[in-house]
mmCIF file of C-alpha atoms in Angstrom:
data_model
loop_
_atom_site.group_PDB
_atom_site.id
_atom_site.type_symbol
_atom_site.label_atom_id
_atom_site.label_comp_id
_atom_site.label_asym_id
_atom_site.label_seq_id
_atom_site.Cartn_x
_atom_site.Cartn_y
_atom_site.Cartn_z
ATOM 1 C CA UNK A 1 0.000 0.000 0.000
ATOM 2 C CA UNK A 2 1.151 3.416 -0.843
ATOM 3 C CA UNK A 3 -0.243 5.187 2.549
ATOM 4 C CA UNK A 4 -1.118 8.698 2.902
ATOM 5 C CA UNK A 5 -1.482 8.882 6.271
ATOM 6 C CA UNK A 6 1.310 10.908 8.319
ATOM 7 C CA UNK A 7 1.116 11.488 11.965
ATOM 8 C CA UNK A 8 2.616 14.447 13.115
ATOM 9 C CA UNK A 9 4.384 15.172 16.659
ATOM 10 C CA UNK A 10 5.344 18.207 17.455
ATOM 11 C CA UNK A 11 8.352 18.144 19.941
ATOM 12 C CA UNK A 12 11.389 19.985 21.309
ATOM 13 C CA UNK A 13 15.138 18.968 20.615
ATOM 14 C CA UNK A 14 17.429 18.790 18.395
ATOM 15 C CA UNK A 15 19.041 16.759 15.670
ATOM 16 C CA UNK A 16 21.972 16.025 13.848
ATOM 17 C CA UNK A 17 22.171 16.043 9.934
ATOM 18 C CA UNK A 18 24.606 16.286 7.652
ATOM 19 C CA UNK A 19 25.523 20.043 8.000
ATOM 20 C CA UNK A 20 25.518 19.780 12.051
ATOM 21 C CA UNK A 21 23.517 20.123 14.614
ATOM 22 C CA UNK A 22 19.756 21.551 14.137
ATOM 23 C CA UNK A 23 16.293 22.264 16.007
ATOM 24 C CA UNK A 24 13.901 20.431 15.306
ATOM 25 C CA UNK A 25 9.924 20.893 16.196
ATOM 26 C CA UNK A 26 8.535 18.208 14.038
ATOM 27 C CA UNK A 27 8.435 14.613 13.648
ATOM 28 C CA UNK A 28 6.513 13.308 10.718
ATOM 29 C CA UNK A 29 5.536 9.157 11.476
ATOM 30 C CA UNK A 30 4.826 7.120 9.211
ATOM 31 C CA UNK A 31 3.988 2.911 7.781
ATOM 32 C CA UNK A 32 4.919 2.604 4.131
ATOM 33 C CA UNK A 33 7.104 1.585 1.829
ATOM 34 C CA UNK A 34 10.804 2.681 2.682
ATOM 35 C CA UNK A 35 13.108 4.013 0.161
ATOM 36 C CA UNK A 36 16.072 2.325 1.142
ATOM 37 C CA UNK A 37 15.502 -0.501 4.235
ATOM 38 C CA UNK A 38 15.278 -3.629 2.710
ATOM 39 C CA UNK A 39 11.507 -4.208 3.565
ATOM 40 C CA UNK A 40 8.261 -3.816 2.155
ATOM 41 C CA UNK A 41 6.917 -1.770 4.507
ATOM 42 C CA UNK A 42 8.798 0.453 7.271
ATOM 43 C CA UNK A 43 8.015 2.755 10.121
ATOM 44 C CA UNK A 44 9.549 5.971 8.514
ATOM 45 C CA UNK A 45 10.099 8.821 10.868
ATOM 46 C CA UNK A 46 11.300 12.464 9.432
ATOM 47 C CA UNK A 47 12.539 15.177 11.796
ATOM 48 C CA UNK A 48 12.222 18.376 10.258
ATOM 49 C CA UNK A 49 12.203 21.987 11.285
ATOM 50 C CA UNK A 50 8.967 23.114 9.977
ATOM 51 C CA UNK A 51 9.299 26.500 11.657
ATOM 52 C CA UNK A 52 12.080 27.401 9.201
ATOM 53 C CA UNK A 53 10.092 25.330 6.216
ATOM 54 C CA UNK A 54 11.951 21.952 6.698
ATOM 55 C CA UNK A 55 14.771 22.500 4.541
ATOM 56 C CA UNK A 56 16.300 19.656 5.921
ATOM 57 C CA UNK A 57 14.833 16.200 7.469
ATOM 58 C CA UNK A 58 16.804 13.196 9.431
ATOM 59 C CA UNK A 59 15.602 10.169 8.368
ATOM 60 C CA UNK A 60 15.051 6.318 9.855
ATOM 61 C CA UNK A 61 13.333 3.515 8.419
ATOM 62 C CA UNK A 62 12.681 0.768 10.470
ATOM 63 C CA UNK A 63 10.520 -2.772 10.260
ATOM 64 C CA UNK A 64 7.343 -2.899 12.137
ATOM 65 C CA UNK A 65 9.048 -4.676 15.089
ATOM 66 C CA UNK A 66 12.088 -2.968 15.712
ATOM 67 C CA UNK A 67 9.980 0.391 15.730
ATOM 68 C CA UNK A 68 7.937 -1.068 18.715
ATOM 69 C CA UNK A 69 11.324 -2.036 20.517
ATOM 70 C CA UNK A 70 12.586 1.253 20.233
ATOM 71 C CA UNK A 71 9.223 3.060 21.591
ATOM 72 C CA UNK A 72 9.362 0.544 24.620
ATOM 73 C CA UNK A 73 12.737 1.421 24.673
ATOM 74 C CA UNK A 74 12.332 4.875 24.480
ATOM 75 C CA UNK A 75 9.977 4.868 27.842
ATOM 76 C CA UNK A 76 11.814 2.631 29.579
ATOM 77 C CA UNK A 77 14.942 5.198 29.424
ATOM 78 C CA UNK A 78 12.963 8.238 30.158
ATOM 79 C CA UNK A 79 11.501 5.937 33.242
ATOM 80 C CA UNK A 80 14.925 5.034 34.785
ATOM 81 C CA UNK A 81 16.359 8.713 34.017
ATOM 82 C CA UNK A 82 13.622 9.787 35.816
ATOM 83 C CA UNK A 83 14.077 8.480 38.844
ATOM 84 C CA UNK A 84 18.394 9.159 38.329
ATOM 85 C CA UNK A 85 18.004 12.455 38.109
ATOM 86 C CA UNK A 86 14.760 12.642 40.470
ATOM 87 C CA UNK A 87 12.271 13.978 37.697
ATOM 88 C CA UNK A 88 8.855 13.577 36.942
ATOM 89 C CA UNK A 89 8.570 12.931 33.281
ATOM 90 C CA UNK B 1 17.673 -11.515 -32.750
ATOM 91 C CA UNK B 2 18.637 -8.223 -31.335
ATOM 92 C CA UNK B 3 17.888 -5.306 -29.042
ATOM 93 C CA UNK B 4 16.342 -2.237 -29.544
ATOM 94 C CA UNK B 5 18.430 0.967 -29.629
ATOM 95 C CA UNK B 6 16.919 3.468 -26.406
ATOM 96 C CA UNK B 7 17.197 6.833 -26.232
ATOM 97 C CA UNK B 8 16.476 8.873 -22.732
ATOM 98 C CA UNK B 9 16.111 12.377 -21.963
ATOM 99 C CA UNK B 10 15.189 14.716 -19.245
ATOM 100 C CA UNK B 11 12.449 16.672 -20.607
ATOM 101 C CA UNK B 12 10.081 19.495 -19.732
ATOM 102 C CA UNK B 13 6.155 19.410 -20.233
ATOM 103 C CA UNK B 14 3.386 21.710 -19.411
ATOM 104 C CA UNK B 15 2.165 20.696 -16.081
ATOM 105 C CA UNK B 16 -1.053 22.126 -14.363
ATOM 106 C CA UNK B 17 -1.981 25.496 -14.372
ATOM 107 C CA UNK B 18 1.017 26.060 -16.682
ATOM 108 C CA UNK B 19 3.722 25.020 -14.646
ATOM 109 C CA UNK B 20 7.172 23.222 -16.272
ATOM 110 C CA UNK B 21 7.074 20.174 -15.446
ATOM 111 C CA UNK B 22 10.045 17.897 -15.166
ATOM 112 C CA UNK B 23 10.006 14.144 -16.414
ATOM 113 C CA UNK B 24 12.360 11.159 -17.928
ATOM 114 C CA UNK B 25 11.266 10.165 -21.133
ATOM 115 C CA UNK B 26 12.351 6.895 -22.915
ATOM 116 C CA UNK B 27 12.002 5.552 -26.402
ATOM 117 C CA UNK B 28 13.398 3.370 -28.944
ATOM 118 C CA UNK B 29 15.790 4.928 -31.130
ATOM 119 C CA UNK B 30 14.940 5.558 -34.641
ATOM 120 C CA UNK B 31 12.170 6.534 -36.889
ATOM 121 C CA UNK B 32 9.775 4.038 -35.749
ATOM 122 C CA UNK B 33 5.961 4.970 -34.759
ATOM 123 C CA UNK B 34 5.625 4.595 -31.393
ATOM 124 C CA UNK B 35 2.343 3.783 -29.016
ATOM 125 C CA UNK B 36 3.193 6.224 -25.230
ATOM 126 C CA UNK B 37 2.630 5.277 -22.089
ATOM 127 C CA UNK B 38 2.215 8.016 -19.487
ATOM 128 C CA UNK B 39 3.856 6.035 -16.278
ATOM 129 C CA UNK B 40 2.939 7.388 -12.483
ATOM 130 C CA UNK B 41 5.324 6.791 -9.756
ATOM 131 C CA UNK B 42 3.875 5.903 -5.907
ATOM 132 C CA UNK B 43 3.503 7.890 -3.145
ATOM 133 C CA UNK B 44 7.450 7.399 -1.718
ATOM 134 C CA UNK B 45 9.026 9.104 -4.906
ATOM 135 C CA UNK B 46 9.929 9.255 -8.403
ATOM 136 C CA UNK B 47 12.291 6.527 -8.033
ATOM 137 C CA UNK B 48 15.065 4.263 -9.388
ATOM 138 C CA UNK B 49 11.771 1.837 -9.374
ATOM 139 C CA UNK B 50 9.884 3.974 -11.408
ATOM 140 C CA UNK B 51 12.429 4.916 -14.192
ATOM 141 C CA UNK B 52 13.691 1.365 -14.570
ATOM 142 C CA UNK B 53 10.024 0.138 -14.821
ATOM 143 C CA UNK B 54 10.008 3.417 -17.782
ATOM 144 C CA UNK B 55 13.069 1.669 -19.468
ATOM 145 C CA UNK B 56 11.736 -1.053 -19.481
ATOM 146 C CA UNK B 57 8.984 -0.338 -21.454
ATOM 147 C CA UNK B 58 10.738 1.521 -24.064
ATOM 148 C CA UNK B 59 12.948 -1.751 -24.139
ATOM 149 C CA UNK B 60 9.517 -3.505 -25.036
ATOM 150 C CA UNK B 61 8.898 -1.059 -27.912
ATOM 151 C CA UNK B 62 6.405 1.745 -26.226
ATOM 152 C CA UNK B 63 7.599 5.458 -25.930
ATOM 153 C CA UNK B 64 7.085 6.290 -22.116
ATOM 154 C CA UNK B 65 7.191 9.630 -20.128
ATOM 155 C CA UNK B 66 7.543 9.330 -16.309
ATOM 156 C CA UNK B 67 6.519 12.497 -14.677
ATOM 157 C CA UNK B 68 7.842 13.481 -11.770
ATOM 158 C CA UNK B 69 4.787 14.874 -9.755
ATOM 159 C CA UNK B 70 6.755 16.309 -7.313
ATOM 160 C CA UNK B 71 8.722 19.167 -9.474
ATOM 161 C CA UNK B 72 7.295 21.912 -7.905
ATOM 162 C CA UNK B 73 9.058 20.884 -4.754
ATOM 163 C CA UNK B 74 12.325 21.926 -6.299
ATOM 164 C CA UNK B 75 15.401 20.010 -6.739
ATOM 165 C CA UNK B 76 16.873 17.861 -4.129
ATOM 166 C CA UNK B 77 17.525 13.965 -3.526
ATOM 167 C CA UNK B 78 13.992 11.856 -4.573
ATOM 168 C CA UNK B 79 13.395 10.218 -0.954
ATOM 169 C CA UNK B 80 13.897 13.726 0.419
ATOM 170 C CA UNK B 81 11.328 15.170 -1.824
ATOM 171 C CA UNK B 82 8.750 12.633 -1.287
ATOM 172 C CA UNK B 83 9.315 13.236 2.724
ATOM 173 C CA UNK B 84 7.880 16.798 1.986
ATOM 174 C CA UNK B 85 4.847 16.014 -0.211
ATOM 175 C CA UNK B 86 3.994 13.154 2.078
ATOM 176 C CA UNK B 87 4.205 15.711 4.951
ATOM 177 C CA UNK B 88 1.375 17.674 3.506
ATOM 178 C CA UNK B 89 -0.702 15.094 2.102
ATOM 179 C CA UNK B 90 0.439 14.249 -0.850
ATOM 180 C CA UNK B 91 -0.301 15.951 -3.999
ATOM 181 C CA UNK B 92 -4.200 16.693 -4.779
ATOM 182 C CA UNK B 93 -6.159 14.838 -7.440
ATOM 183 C CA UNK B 94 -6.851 18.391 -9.494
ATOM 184 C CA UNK B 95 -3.402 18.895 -10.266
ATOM 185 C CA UNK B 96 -2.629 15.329 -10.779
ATOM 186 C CA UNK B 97 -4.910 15.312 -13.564
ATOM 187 C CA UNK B 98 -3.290 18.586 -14.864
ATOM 188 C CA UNK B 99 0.368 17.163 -14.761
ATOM 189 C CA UNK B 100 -1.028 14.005 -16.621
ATOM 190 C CA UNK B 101 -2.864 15.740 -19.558
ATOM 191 C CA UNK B 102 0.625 17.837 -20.082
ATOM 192 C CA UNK B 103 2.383 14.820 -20.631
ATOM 193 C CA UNK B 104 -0.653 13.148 -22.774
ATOM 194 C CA UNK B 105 0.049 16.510 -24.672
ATOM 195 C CA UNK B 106 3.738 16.111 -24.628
ATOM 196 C CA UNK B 107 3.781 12.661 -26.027
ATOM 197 C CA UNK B 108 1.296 13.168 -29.081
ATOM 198 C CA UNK B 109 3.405 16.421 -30.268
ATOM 199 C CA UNK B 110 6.223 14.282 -30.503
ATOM 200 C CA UNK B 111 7.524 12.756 -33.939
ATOM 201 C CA UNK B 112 7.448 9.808 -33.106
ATOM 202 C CA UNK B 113 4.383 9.406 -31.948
ATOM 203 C CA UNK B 114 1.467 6.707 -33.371
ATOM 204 C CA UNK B 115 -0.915 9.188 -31.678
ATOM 205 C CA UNK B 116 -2.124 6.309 -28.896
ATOM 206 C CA UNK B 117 -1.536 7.120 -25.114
ATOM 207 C CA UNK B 118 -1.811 4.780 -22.179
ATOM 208 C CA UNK B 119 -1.371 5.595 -18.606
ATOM 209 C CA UNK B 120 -0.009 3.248 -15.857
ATOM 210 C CA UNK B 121 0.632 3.048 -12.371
ATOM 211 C CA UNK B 122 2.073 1.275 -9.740
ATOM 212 C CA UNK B 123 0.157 1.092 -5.891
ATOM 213 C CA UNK B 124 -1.105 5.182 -5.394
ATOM 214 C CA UNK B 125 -0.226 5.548 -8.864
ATOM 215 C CA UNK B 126 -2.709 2.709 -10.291
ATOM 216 C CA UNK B 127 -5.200 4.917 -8.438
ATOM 217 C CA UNK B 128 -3.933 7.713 -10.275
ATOM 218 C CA UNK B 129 -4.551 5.996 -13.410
ATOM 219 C CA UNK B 130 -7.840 4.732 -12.523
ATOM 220 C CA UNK B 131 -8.201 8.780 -11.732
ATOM 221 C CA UNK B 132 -7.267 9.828 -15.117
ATOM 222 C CA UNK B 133 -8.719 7.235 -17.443
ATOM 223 C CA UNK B 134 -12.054 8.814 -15.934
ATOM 224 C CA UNK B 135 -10.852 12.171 -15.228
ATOM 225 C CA UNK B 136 -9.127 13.097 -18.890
ATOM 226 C CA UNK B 137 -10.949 12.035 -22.049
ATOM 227 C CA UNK B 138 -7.950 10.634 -25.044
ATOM 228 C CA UNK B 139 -6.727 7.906 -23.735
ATOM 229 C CA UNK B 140 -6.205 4.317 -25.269
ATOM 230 C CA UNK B 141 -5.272 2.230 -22.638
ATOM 231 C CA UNK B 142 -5.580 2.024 -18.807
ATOM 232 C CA UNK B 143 -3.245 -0.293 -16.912
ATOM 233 C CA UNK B 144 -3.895 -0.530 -12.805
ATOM 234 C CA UNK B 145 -1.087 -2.218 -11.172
ATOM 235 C CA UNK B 146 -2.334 -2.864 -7.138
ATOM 236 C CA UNK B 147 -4.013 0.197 -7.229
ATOM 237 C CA UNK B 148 -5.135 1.229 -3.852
ATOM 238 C CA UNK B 149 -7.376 3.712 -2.697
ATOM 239 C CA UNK B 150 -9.242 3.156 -6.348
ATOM 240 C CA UNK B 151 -12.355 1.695 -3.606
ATOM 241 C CA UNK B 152 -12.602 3.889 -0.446
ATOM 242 C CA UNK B 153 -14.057 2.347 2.370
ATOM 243 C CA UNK B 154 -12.464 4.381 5.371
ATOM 244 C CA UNK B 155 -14.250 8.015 4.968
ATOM 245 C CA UNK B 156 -11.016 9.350 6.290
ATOM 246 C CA UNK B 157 -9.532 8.630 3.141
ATOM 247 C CA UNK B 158 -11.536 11.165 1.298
ATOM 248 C CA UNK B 159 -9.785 14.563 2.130
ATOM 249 C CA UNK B 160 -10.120 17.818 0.232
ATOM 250 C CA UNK B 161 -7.353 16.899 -1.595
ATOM 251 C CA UNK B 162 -9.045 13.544 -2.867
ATOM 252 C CA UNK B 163 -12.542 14.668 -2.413
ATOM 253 C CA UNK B 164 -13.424 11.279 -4.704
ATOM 254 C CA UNK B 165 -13.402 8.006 -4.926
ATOM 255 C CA UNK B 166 -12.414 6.876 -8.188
ATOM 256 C CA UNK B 167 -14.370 4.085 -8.457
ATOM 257 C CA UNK B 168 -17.255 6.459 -8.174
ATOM 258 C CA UNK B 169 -16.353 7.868 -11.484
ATOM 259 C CA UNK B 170 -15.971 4.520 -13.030
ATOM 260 C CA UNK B 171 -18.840 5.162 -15.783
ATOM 261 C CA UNK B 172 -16.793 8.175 -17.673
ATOM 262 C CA UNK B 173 -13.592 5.170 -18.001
ATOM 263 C CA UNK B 174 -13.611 5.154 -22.042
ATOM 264 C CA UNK B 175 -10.500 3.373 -22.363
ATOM 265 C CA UNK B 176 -10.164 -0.829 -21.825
ATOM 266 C CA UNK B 177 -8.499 -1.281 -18.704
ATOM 267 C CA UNK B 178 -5.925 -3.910 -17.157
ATOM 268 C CA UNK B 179 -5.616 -4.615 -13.774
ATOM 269 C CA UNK B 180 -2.955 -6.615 -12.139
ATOM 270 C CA UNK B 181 -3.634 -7.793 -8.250
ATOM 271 C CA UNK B 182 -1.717 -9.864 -5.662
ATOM 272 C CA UNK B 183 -4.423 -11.862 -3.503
ATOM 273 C CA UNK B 184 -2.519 -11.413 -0.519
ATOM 274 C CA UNK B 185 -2.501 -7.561 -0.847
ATOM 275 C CA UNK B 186 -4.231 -5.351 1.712
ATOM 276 C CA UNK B 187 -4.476 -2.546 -0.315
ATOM 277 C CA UNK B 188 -6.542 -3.276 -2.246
ATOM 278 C CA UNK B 189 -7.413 -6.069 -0.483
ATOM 279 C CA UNK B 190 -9.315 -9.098 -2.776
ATOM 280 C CA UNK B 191 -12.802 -7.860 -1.817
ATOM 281 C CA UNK B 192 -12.039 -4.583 -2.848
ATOM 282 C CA UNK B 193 -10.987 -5.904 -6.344
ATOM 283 C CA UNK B 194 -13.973 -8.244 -7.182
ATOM 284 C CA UNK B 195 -15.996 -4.883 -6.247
ATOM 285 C CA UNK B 196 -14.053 -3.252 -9.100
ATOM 286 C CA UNK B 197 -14.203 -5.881 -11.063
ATOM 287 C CA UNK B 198 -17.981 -6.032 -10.784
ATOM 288 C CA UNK B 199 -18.686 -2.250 -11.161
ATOM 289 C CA UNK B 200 -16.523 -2.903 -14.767
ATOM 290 C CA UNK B 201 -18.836 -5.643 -15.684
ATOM 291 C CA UNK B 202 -21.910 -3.663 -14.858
ATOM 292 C CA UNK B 203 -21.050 -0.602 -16.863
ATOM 293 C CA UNK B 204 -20.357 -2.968 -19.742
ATOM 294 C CA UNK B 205 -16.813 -2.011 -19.703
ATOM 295 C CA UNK B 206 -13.550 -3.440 -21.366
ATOM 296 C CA UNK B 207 -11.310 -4.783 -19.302
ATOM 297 C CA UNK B 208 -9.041 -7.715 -18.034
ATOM 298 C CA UNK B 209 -7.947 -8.168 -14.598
ATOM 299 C CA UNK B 210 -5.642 -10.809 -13.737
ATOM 300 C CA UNK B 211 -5.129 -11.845 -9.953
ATOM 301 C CA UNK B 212 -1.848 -13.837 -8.870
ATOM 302 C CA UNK B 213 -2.095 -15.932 -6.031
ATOM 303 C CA UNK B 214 1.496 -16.474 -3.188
ATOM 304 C CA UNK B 215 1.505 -12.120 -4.030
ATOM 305 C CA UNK B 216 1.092 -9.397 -2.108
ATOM 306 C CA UNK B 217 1.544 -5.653 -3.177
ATOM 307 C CA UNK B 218 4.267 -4.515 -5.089
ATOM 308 C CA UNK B 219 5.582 -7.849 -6.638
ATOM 309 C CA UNK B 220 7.464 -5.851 -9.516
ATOM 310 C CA UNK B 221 9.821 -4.931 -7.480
ATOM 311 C CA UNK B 222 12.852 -6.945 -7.939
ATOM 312 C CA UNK B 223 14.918 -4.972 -5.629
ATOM 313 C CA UNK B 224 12.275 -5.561 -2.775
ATOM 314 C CA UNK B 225 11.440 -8.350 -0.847
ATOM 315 C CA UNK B 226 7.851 -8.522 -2.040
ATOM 316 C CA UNK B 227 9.498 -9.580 -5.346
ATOM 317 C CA UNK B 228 8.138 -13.006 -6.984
ATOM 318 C CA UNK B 229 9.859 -13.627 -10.085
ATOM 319 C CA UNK B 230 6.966 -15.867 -11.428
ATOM 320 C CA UNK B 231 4.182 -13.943 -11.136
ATOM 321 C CA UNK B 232 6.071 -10.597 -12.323
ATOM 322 C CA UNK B 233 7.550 -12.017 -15.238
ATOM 323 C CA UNK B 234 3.685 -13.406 -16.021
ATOM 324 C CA UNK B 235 2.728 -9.864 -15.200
ATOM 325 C CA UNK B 236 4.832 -7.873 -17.690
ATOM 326 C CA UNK B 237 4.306 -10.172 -20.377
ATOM 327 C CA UNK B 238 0.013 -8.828 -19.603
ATOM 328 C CA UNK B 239 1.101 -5.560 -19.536
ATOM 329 C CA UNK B 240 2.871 -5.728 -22.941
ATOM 330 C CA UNK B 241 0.209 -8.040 -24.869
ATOM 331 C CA UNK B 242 -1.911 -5.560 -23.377
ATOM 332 C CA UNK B 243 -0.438 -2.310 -24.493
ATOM 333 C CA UNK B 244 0.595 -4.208 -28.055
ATOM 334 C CA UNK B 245 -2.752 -4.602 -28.797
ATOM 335 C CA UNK B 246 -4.127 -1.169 -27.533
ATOM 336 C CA UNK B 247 -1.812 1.196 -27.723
ATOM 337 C CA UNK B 248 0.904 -0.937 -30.521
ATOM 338 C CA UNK B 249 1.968 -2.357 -32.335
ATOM 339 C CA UNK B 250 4.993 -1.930 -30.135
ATOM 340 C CA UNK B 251 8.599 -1.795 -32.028
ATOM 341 C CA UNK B 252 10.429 -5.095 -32.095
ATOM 342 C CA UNK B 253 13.717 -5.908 -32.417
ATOM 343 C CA UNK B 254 14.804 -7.495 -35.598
#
């Protein structure tokens, strides 16, 4: 399937690309097909600047399943940080 | 036996609302009349896919344009362009349809021309040719390849910048049509194409559809791993009997 569906989340950070460092406000998420993974289908993810027009994005495409590891993985980090550094997040 | 002599260019054609349009345009060399094929890229890009599949069927004898519907997003890696179109929701139906009758323009006002047009598409872009065989009156020849989005059953699908199904405008299709399906497909899944199917038969239009079982979507695709060798080889050789005898003769190599 060629999907048109894109969520978007906007966030705070930054990100590196090829030119350095940049802010980024935007992550485009996506399930399609991937331009370069070898898969049918990936979890594409694009973080872009869109206050400045997204003249630049950083790119991952990932399968289905590793995508899922890496959100569980992603809260499980910002869980034990949390409690390192005595946060709430 | 040989092979045919190609020639490729970059060219410009006269996109909607008078834009320049940007597209790769492959032929057989020489003086030979030649049947065109208008052929629409997916969603992702205007890929390495998509102008190999546009070799290819100038290597079968067919002059073929392969617009890149993305121009107006400037220059710039493909994958990188396609990120920003998919970002806004890809590029609306109306100006589709304006791209595709610049290129139906730009092929007939070429030479070499037999004055026949076909236009083809792979996944969103066998929607898009589903769209413009009932959207632009002139051409010969539709060919569908795993077209999804051609039925609509989630209403979010219809946004302002695809306000319409195109099965819904199924009754102004003047061309015969080929579709080419993968039963295991999702999108569109097998229902969706025996509803096409039947909507065909019921207008009392031409058409052939041809439905490969062990497939999913995308099966073309060598370079992918939803490539089966079988079924695409079996599916080119439809496409070209198809477009010989619609849009042909195609040129053959001595």
């Amino acid at each position: 399937m060629c999907s048109y569906i894109v969520d978007k989340v906007r966030l705070t950070g930054s990100a590196k690309g090829q030119a350095g460092w940049l802010d980024v406000d935007t992550a485009n998420v996506y399930f399609d097909h991937p331009y370069h993974a070898m898969l049918d289908h990936a979890l594409g993810i694009d973080f872009v600047n869109e206050r400045d027009g997204a003249p630049e994005r950083i790119a991952v495409e990932l399968s289905a399943e590793s995508a899922k590891q890496l959100a569980l993985s992603i809260l499980v980090a910002l869980k034990r940080g949390a409690a390192e550094h005595g946060e709430t997040v | 036996m040989s092979y045919l002599p190609m020639t490729t260019d970059i060219v410009s054609f006269e996109g909607h609302n008078g834009a320049k349009g940007q597209a790769y345009y492959a032929r057989p060399s020489g003086s030979q009349k030649l049947g065109g094929v208008i052929l629409i890229h997916h969603l992702p890009a205007w890929d390495d896919w998509c102008i190999e599949a546009c070799r290819k069927l100038a290597h079968f004898g067919f002059a073929c344009i392969a617009p890149n519907l993305y121009f107006r997003e400037g220059p710039g890696s493909p994958d990188d362009v396609g990120a920003k179109v998919r970002a806004r929701g890809g590029v609306p139906d109306e100006q589709f349809l304006g791209d595709t009758a610049g290129c139906m323009k730009f092929l007939r006002a070429q030479q070499e021309s037999n004055g026949k047009v076909a236009v083809m598409g792979f996944c969103s872009g066998g929607r898009h040719a589903w769209l413009a065989g009932c959207g632009l009156p002139g051409f010969d020849a539709i060919v569908d390849c795993w077209g999804g989005n051609v039925v609509v059953d989630d209403p979010k699908d219809i946004t302002p910048a695809r306000p319409v199904a195109p099965i819904d405008l199924t009754a102004k299709m003047t061309a015969p049509v080929l579709g080419i399906f993968g039963n295991e497909d999702q999108r569109p899944n097998p229902d969706q194409v025996n509803r096409t199917e039947e909507i065909l038969k019921k207008l009392g239009k031409t058409y052939e559809f041809h439905r490969y079982d062990g497939v999913g979507h995308g099966f073309f695709a060598a370079e992918r791993p939803a490539y089966r060798a079988e079924q695409a080889t079996d599916g080119w050789k439809k496409v070209y009997a198809f477009l010989d005898k619609n849009i042909g003769p195609r040129v053959k190599a001595s």
